[in-house]
Short mmCIF file of C-alpha atoms in Angstrom, two decimals:
data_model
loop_
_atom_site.label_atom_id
_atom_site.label_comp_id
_atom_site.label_asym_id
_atom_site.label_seq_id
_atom_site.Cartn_x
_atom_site.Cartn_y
_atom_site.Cartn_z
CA UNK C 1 14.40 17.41 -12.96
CA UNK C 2 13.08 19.35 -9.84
CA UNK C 3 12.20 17.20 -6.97
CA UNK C 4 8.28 15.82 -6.22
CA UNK C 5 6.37 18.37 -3.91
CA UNK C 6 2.78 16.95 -5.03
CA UNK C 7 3.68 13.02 -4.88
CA UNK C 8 5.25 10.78 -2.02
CA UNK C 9 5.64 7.50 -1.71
CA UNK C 10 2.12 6.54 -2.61
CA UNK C 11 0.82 9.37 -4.69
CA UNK C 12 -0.52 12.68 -3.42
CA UNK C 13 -1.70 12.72 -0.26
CA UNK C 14 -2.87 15.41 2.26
CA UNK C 15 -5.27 17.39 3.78
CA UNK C 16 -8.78 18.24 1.97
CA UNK C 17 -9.09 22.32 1.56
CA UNK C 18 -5.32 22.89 2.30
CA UNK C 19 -3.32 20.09 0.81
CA UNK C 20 -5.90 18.21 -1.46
CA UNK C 21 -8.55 20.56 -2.88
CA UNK C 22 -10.92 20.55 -6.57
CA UNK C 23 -7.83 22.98 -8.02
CA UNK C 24 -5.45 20.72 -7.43
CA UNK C 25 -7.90 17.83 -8.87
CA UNK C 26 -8.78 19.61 -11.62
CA UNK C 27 -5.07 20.46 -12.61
CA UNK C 28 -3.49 16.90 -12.05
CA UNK C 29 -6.51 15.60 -14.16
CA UNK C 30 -5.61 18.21 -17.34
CA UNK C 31 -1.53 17.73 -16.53
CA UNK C 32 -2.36 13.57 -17.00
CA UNK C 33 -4.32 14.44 -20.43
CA UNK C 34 -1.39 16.57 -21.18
CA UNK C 35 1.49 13.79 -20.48
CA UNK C 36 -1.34 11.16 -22.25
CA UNK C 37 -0.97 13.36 -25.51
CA UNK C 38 -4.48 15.05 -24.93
CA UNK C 39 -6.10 11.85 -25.92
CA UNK C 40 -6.78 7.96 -24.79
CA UNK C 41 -8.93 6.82 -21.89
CA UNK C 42 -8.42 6.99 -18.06
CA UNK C 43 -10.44 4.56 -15.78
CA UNK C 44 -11.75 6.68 -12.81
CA UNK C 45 -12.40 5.36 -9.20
CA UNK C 46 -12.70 6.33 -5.79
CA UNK C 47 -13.00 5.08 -1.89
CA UNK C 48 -15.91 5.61 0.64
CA UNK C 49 -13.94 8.80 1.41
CA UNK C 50 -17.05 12.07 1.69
CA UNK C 51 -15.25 14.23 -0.30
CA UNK C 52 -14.53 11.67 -3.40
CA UNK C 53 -16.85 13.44 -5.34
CA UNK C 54 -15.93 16.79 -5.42
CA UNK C 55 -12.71 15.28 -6.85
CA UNK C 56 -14.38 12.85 -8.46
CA UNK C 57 -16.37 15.40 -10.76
CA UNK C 58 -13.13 18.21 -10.49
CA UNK C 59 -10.42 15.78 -11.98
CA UNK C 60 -13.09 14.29 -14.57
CA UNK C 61 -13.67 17.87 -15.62
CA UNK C 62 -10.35 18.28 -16.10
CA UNK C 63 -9.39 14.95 -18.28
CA UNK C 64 -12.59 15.84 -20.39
CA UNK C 65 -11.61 19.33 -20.75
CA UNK C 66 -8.34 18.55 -21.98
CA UNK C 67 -9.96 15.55 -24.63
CA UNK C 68 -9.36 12.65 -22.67
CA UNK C 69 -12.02 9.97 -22.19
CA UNK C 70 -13.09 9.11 -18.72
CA UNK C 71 -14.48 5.25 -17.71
CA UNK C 72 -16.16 5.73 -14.54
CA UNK C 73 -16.49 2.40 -12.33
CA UNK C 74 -17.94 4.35 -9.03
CA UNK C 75 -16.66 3.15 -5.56
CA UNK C 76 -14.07 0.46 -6.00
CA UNK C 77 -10.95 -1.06 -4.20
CA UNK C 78 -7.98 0.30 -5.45
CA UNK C 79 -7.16 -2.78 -6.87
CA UNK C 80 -10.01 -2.78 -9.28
CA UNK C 81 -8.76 0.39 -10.84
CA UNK C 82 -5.43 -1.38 -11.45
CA UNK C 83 -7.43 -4.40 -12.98
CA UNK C 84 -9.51 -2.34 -14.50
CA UNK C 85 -7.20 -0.25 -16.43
CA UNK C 86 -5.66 -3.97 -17.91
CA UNK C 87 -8.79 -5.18 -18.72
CA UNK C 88 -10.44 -2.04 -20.33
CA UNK C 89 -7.20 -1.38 -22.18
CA UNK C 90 -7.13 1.99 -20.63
CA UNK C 91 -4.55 4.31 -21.33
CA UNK C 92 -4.17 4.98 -17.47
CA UNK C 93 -6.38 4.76 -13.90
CA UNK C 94 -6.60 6.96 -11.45
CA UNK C 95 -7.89 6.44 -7.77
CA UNK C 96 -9.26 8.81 -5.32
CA UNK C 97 -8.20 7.56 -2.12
CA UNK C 98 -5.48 8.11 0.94
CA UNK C 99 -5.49 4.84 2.22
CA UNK C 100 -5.07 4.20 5.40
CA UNK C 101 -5.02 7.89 6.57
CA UNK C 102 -8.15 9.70 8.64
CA UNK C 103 -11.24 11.06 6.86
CA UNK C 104 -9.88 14.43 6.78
CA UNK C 105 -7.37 13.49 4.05
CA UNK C 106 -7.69 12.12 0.36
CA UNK C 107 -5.53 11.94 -2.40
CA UNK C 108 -4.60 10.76 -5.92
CA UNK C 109 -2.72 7.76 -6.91
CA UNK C 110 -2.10 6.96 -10.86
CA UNK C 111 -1.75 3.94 -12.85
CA UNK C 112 -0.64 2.77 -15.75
CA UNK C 113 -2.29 0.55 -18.76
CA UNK C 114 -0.86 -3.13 -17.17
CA UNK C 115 -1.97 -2.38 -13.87
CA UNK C 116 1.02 -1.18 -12.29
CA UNK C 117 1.20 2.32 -10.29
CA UNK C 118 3.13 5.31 -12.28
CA UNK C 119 6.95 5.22 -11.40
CA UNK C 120 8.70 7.90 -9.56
CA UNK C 121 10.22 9.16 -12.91
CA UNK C 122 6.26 9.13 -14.73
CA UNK C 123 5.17 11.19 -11.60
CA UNK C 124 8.07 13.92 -12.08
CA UNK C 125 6.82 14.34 -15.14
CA UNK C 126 3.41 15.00 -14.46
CA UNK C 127 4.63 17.43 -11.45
CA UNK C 128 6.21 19.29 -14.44
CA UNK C 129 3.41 19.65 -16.30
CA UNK C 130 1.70 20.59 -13.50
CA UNK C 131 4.09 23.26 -12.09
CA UNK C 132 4.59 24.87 -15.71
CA UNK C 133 0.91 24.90 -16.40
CA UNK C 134 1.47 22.89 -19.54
CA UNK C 135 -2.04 21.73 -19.83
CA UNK C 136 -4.29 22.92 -22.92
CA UNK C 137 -7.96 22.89 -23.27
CA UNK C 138 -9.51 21.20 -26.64
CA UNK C 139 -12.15 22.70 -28.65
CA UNK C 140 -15.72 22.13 -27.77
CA UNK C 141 -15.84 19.34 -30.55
CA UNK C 142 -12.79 17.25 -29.14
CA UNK C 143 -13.64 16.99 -25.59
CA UNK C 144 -13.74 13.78 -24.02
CA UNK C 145 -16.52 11.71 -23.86
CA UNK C 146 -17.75 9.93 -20.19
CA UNK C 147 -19.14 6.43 -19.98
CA UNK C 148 -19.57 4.52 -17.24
CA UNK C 149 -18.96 0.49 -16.71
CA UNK C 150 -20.42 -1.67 -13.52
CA UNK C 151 -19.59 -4.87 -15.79
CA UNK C 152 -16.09 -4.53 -14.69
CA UNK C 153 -16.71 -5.09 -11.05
CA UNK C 154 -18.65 -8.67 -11.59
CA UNK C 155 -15.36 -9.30 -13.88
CA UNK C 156 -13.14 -8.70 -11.28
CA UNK C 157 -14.97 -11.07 -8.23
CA UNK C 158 -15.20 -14.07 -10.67
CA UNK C 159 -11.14 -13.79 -11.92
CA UNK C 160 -10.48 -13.75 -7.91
CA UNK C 161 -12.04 -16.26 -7.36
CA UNK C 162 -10.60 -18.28 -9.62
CA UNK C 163 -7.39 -17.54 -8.53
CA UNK C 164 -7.43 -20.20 -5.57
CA UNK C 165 -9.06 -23.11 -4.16
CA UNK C 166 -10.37 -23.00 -0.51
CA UNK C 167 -12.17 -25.95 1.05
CA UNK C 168 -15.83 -25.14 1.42
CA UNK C 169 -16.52 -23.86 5.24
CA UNK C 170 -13.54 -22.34 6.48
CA UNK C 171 -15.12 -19.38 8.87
CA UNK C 172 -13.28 -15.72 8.14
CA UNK C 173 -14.11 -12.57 9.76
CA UNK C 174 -13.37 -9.33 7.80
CA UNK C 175 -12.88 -5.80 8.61
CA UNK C 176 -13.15 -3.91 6.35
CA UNK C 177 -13.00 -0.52 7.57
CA UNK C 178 -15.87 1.18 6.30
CA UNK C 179 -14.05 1.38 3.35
CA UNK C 180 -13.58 0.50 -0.47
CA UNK C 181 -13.81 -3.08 -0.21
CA UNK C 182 -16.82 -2.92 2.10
CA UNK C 183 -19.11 -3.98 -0.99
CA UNK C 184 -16.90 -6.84 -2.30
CA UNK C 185 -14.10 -8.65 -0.53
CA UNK C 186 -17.10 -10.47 1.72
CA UNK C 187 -18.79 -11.46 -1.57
CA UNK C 188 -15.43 -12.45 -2.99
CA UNK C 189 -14.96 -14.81 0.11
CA UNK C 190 -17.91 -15.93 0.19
CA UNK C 191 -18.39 -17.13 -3.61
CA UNK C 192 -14.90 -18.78 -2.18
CA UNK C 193 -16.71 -20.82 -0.09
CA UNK C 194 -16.17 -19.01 2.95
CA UNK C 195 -18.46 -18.87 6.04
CA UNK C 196 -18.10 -14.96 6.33
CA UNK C 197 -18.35 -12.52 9.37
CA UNK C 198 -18.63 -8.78 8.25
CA UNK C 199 -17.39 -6.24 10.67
CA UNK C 200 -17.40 -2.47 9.43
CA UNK C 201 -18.71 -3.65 5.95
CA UNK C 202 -21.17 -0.23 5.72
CA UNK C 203 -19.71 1.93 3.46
CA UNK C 204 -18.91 5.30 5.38
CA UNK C 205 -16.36 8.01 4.75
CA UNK C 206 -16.38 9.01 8.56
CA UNK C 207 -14.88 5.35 9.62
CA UNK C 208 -17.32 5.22 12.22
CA UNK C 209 -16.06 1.46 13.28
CA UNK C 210 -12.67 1.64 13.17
CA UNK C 211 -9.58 3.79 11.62
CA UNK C 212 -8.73 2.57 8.33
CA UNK C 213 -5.47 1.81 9.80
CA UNK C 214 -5.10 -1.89 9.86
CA UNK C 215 -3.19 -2.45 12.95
CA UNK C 216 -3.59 -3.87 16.75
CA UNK C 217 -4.87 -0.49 18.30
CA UNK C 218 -7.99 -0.66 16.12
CA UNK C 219 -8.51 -4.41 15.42
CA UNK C 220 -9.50 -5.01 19.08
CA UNK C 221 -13.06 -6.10 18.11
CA UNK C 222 -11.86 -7.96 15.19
CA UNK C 223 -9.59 -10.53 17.36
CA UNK C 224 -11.79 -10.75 19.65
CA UNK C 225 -14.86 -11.64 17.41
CA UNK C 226 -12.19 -14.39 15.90
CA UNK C 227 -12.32 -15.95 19.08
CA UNK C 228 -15.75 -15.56 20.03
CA UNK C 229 -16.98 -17.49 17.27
CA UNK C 230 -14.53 -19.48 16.51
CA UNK C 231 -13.28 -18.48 13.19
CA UNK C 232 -10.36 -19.88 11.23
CA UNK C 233 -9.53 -16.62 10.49
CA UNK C 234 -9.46 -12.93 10.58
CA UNK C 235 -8.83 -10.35 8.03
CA UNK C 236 -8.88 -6.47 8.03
CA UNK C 237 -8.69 -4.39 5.26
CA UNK C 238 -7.20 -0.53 5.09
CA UNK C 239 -9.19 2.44 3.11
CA UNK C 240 -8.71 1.30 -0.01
CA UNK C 241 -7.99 -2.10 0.50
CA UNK C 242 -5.11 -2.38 -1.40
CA UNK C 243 -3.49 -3.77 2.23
CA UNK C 244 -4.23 -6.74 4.12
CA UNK C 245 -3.77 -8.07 7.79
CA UNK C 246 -4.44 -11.09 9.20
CA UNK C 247 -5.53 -12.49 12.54
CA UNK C 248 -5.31 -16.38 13.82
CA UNK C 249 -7.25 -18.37 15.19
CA UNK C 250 -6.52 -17.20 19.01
CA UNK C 251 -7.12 -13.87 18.17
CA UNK C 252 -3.62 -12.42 17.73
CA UNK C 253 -2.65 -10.01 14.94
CA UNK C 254 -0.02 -11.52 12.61
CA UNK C 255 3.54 -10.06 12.63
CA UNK C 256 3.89 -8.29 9.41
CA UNK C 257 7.34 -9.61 9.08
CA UNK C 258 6.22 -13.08 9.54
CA UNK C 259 3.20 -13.09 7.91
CA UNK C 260 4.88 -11.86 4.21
CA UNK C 261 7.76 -14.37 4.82
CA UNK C 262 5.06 -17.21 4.70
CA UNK C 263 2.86 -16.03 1.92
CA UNK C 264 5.99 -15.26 0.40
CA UNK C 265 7.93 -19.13 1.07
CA UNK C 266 4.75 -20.43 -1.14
CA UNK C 267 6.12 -19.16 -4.20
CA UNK C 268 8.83 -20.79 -6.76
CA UNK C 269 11.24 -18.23 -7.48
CA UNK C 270 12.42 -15.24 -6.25
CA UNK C 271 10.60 -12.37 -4.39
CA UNK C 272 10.84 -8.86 -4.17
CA UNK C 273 10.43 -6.43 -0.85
CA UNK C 274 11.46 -3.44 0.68
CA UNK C 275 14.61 -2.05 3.06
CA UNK C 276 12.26 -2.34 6.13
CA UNK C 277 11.25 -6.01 5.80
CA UNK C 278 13.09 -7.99 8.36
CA UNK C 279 15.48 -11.23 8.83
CA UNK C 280 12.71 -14.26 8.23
CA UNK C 281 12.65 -13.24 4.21
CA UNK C 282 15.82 -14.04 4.12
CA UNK C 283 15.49 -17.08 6.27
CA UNK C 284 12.64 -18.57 4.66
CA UNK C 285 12.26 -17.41 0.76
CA UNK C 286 13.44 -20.59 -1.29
CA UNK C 287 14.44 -17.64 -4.37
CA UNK C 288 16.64 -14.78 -4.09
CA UNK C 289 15.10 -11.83 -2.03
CA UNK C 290 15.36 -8.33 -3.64
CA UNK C 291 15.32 -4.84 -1.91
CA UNK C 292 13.46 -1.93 -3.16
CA UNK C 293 12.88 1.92 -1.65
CA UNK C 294 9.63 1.77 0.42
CA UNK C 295 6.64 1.89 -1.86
CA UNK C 296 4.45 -0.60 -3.48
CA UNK C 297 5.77 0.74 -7.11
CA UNK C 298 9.10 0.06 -6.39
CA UNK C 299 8.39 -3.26 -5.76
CA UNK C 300 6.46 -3.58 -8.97
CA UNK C 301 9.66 -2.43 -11.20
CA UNK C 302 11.83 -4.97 -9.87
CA UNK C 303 9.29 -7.75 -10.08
CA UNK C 304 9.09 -6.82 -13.60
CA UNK C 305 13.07 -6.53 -14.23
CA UNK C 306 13.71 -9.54 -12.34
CA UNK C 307 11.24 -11.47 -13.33
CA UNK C 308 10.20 -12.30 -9.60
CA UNK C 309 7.06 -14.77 -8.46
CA UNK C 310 6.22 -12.30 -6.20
CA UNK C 311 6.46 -9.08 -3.87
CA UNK C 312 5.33 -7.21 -0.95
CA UNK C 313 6.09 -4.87 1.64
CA UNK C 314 5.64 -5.68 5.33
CA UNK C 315 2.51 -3.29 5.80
CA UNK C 316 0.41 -5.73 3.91
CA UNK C 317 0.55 -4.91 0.86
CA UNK C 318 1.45 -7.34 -1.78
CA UNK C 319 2.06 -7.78 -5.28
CA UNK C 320 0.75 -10.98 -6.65
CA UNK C 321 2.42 -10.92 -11.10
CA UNK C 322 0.25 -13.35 -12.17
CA UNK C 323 -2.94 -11.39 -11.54
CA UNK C 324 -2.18 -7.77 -11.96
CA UNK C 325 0.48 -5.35 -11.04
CA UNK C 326 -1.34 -3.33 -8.28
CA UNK C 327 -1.44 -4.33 -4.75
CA UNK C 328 -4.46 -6.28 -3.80
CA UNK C 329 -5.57 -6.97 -0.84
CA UNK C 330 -8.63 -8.83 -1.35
CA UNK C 331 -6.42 -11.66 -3.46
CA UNK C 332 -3.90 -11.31 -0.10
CA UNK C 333 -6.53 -12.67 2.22
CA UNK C 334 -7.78 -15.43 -0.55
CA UNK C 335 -4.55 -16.66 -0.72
CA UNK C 336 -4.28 -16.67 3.44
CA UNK C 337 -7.61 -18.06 3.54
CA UNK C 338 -6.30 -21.12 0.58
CA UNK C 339 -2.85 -21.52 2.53
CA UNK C 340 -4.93 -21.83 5.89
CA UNK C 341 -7.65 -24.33 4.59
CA UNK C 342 -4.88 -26.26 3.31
CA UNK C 343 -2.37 -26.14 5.84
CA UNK C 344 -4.07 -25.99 9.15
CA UNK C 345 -3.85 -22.88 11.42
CA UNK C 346 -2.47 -19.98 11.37
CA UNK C 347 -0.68 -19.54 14.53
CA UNK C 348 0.96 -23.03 13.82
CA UNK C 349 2.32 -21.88 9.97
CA UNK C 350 3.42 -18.34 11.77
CA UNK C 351 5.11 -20.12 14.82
CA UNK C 352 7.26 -21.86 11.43
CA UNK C 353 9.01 -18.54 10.49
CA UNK C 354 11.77 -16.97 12.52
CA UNK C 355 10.70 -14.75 14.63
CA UNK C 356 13.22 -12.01 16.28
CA UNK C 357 12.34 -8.55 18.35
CA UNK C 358 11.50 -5.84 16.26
CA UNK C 359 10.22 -2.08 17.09
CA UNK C 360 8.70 -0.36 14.32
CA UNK C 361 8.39 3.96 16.04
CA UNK C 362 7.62 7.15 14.29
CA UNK C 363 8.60 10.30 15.60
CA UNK C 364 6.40 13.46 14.75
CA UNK C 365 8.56 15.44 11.73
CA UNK C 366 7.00 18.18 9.76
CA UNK C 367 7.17 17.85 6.03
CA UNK C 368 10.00 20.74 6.26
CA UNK C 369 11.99 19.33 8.52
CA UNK C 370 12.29 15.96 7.23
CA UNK C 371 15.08 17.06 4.44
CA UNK C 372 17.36 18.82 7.18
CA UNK C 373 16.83 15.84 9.61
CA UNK C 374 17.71 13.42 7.42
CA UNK C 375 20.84 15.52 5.60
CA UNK C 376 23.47 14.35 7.60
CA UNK C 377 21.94 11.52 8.90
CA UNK C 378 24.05 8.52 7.48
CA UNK C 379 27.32 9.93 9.07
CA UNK C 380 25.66 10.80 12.30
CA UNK C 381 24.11 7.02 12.50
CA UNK C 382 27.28 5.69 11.36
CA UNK C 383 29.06 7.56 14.39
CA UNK C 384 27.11 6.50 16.73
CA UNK C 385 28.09 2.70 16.21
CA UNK C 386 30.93 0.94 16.07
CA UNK C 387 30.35 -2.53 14.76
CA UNK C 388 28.11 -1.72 11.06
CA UNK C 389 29.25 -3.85 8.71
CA UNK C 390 26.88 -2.39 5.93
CA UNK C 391 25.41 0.93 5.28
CA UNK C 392 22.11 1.03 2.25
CA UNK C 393 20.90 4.52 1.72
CA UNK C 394 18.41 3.70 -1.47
CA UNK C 395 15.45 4.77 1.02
CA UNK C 396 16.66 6.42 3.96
CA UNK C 397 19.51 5.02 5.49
CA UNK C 398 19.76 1.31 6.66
CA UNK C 399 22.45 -0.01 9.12
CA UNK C 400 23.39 -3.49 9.49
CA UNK C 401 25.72 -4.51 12.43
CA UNK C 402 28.50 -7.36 12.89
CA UNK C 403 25.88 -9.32 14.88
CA UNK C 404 23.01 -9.16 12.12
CA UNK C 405 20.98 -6.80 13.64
CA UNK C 406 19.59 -3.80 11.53
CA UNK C 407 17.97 -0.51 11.81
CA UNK C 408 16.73 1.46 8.74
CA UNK C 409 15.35 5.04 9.62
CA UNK C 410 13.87 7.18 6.59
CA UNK C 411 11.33 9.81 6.08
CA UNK C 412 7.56 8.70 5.83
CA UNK C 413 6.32 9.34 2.10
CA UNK C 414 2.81 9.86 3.39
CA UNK C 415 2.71 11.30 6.58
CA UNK C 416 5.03 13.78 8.91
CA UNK C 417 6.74 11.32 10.70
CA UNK C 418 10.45 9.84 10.66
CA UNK C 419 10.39 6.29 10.95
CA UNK C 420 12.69 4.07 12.77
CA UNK C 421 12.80 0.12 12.18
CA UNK C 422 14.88 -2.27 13.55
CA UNK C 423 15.65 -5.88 14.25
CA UNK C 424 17.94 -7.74 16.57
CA UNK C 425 18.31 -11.57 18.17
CA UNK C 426 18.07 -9.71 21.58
CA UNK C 427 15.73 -7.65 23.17
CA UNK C 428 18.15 -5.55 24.80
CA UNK C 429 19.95 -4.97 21.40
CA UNK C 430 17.39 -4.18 19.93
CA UNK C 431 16.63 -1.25 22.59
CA UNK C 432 19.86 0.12 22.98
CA UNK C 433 19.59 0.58 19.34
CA UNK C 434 15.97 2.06 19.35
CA UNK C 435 17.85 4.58 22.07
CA UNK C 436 20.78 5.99 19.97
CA UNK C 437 18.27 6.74 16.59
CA UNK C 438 15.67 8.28 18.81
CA UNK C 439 18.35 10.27 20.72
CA UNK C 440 19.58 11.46 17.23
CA UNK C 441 16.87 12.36 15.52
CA UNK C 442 15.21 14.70 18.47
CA UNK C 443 18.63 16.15 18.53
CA UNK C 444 18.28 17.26 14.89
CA UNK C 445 14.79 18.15 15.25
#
């Protein structure tokens, strides 16, 4: 089978009017009816994005065109779709959404009926179906029919809630970026029994607060409010809040490293993450820790296979199998805001988990280059050192060295970078490292 041009690591992604456009909507909506059998029911939601619905309406037109019925639940956290899809007994969901990148970009991410995102293999398929024009169009009298639901949303904040017990009080701040879960992760915290802070909890395409990216360059007013008021907690949210981050109680954003290895510690059994998670998993799981290709579907197929507790990748987004199959990062901060309100704070539990330098970099790669950069690349990394005593190239290509340090670089999924990540017990390991992968990719630039 050809390889994915439309889908990365998280769906398709890209630019509206030159990457992401109604076409391309309408097309991936009548290849889905096509690979559904030109029947069933899709659940259809979308982010605060501005150009949700032109897509919104194009891909619709496009699963009713082709006889497939369409549930509509409106703006919604991708997680909802997920959930909703389960609960509805859906044949598939899609969301409209691109996550964490600027408003100039949207894209497409599918699910299936339990919840989980469609595999690499089910998204091949569709490409196919897509790039051979496969799709039909029913007869006026077998075209789908459109409902909407806005039950499913009320459904969705009670089972949350009554996935964990927080003692009444405990004072969170979230950020939620403008985005999807503008409208409910406060009211999910709050029918917690949370004291809630809303920052950036207006629903606005532009992002006017904040880039959806959850990370220390744009939570600056989020640790500080933390502070200021003396909240147990902070929590910021990505587009589609499908991702979580925390903050402590002194205002410092959580390592991502550190903070999955704790969530992650809570649960009986094994867990499941990606190449780029670091050392502490290892160091503080009380299972067996699996490693997947980077991509919150990846983790779901070995959760399922293996039968894990739990999963997650180190950007925040995590798996939690005994709610649904699709990341969820309102149920990410619950269970924070539980493990805090029952454990005491969060820069205490976080100073519990080894902690070891790490550099996360990206280097600018265009979505051309990235094959030839990355060609040779496990010969030319294995070259340039001469202690690796392991080489994993399911995702990219991942050195470990005689001294347990570790550097993985692979090609983003979702945006036209290269990423490096590494991990050493020393500083200047860990920079002499960062030197030698930077040095090789320019070279091969």
């Amino acid at each position: 089978m050809a390889a994915k041009k439309l889908f990365g690591t998280s769906g398709i992604r890209g630019l509206i009017g030159s990457e992401v456009t109604c076409e391309l909507a309408l097309n991936v909506g009548k290849s889905l009816a096509y690979y559904l059998g030109n029947e069933g029911t899709v659940v259809l939601g979308y982010d605060t994005r501005t150009t949700n619905d032109m897509l919104d309406q194009a891909i619709c037109a496009g699963l009713l065109e082709s006889g497939v019925d369409v549930i509509k639940i409106g703006m919604v956290p991708t997680p909802l779709v997920g959930y909703a899809a389960e609960k509805l007994d859906a044949d598939a969901g899609i969301m409209l959404t691109a996550s964490h990148n600027p408003s100039r970009y949207n894209g497409i991410k599918l699910w299936n009926k339990n919840g989980m995102a469609y595999t690499s293999s089910q998204e091949a398929k569709i490409e196919e179906i897509y790039s051979n024009k496969d799709y039909i169009s029913v007869t006026w009298d077998k075209v789908g029919n459109l409902s909407y639901n806005e039950e499913i949303k009320g459904q969705y904040i009670d089972d949350l809630v009554d996935m964990v017990d927080i003692k009444e009080g405990l004072k969170v701040v979230i950020d939620c970026a403008s985005g999807a879960g503008s409208e409910i992760s406060p009211l999910v915290f709050r029918k917690a029994g949370c004291e809630v802070t809303t920052l950036n909890s207006q629903p606005d395409g532009f992002f006017p607060g904040r880039n959806p990216e959850p990370n220390a360059e744009n939570l600056q007013t989020l640790m500080k409010t933390v502070v200021a008021i003396g909240a147990d907690l902070g929590i910021a949210h990505d587009g589609d809040a499908d991702r979580m981050i925390t903050i402590d109680e002194n205002g410092n954003i959580s390592p991502f490293d550190s903070l999955l290895a704790l969530i992650s510690k809570e649960f009986d059994g094994d867990v499941v993450t990606t190449v780029d998670a670091g050392l502490c998993m290892d160091e503080s799981v009380k299972g067996k820790v699996f490693r997947t290709p980077v991509g919150d579907v990846n983790v779901a197929e070995v959760i399922i296979a293996e039968n894990a507790a739990f999963g997650g990748e180190p950007s925040g987004t995590w798996l939690h199998p005994d709610f649904c199959m699709c990341p969820d990062g309102i149920l990410s901060g619950l269970r924070m805001a539980e493990l805090v309100s029952r454990k005491g704070k969060l820069s205490k539990l976080l100073d519990e988990i080894p902690s070891y330098p790490n550099i996360r970099e990206k280097i600018t790669c265009s979505k051309e280059a990235k094959v030839e950069v990355m060609e040779n690349m496990e010969e030319l990394l294995e070259a340039a050192f001469d202690d690796v005593s392991d080489i994993n190239a399911i995702d990219g290509v991942r050195l470990t060295f005689d001294d347990g340090s570790w550097v993985l670089v692979r090609p983003s999924g979702t945006e036209d970078y290269i990423r490096i990540t590494l991990e050493s017990r020393s500083e200047d390991r860990a920079e002499e490292i960062r030197k030698v992968c930077v040095n090789i990719i320019n070279d091969n630039l």
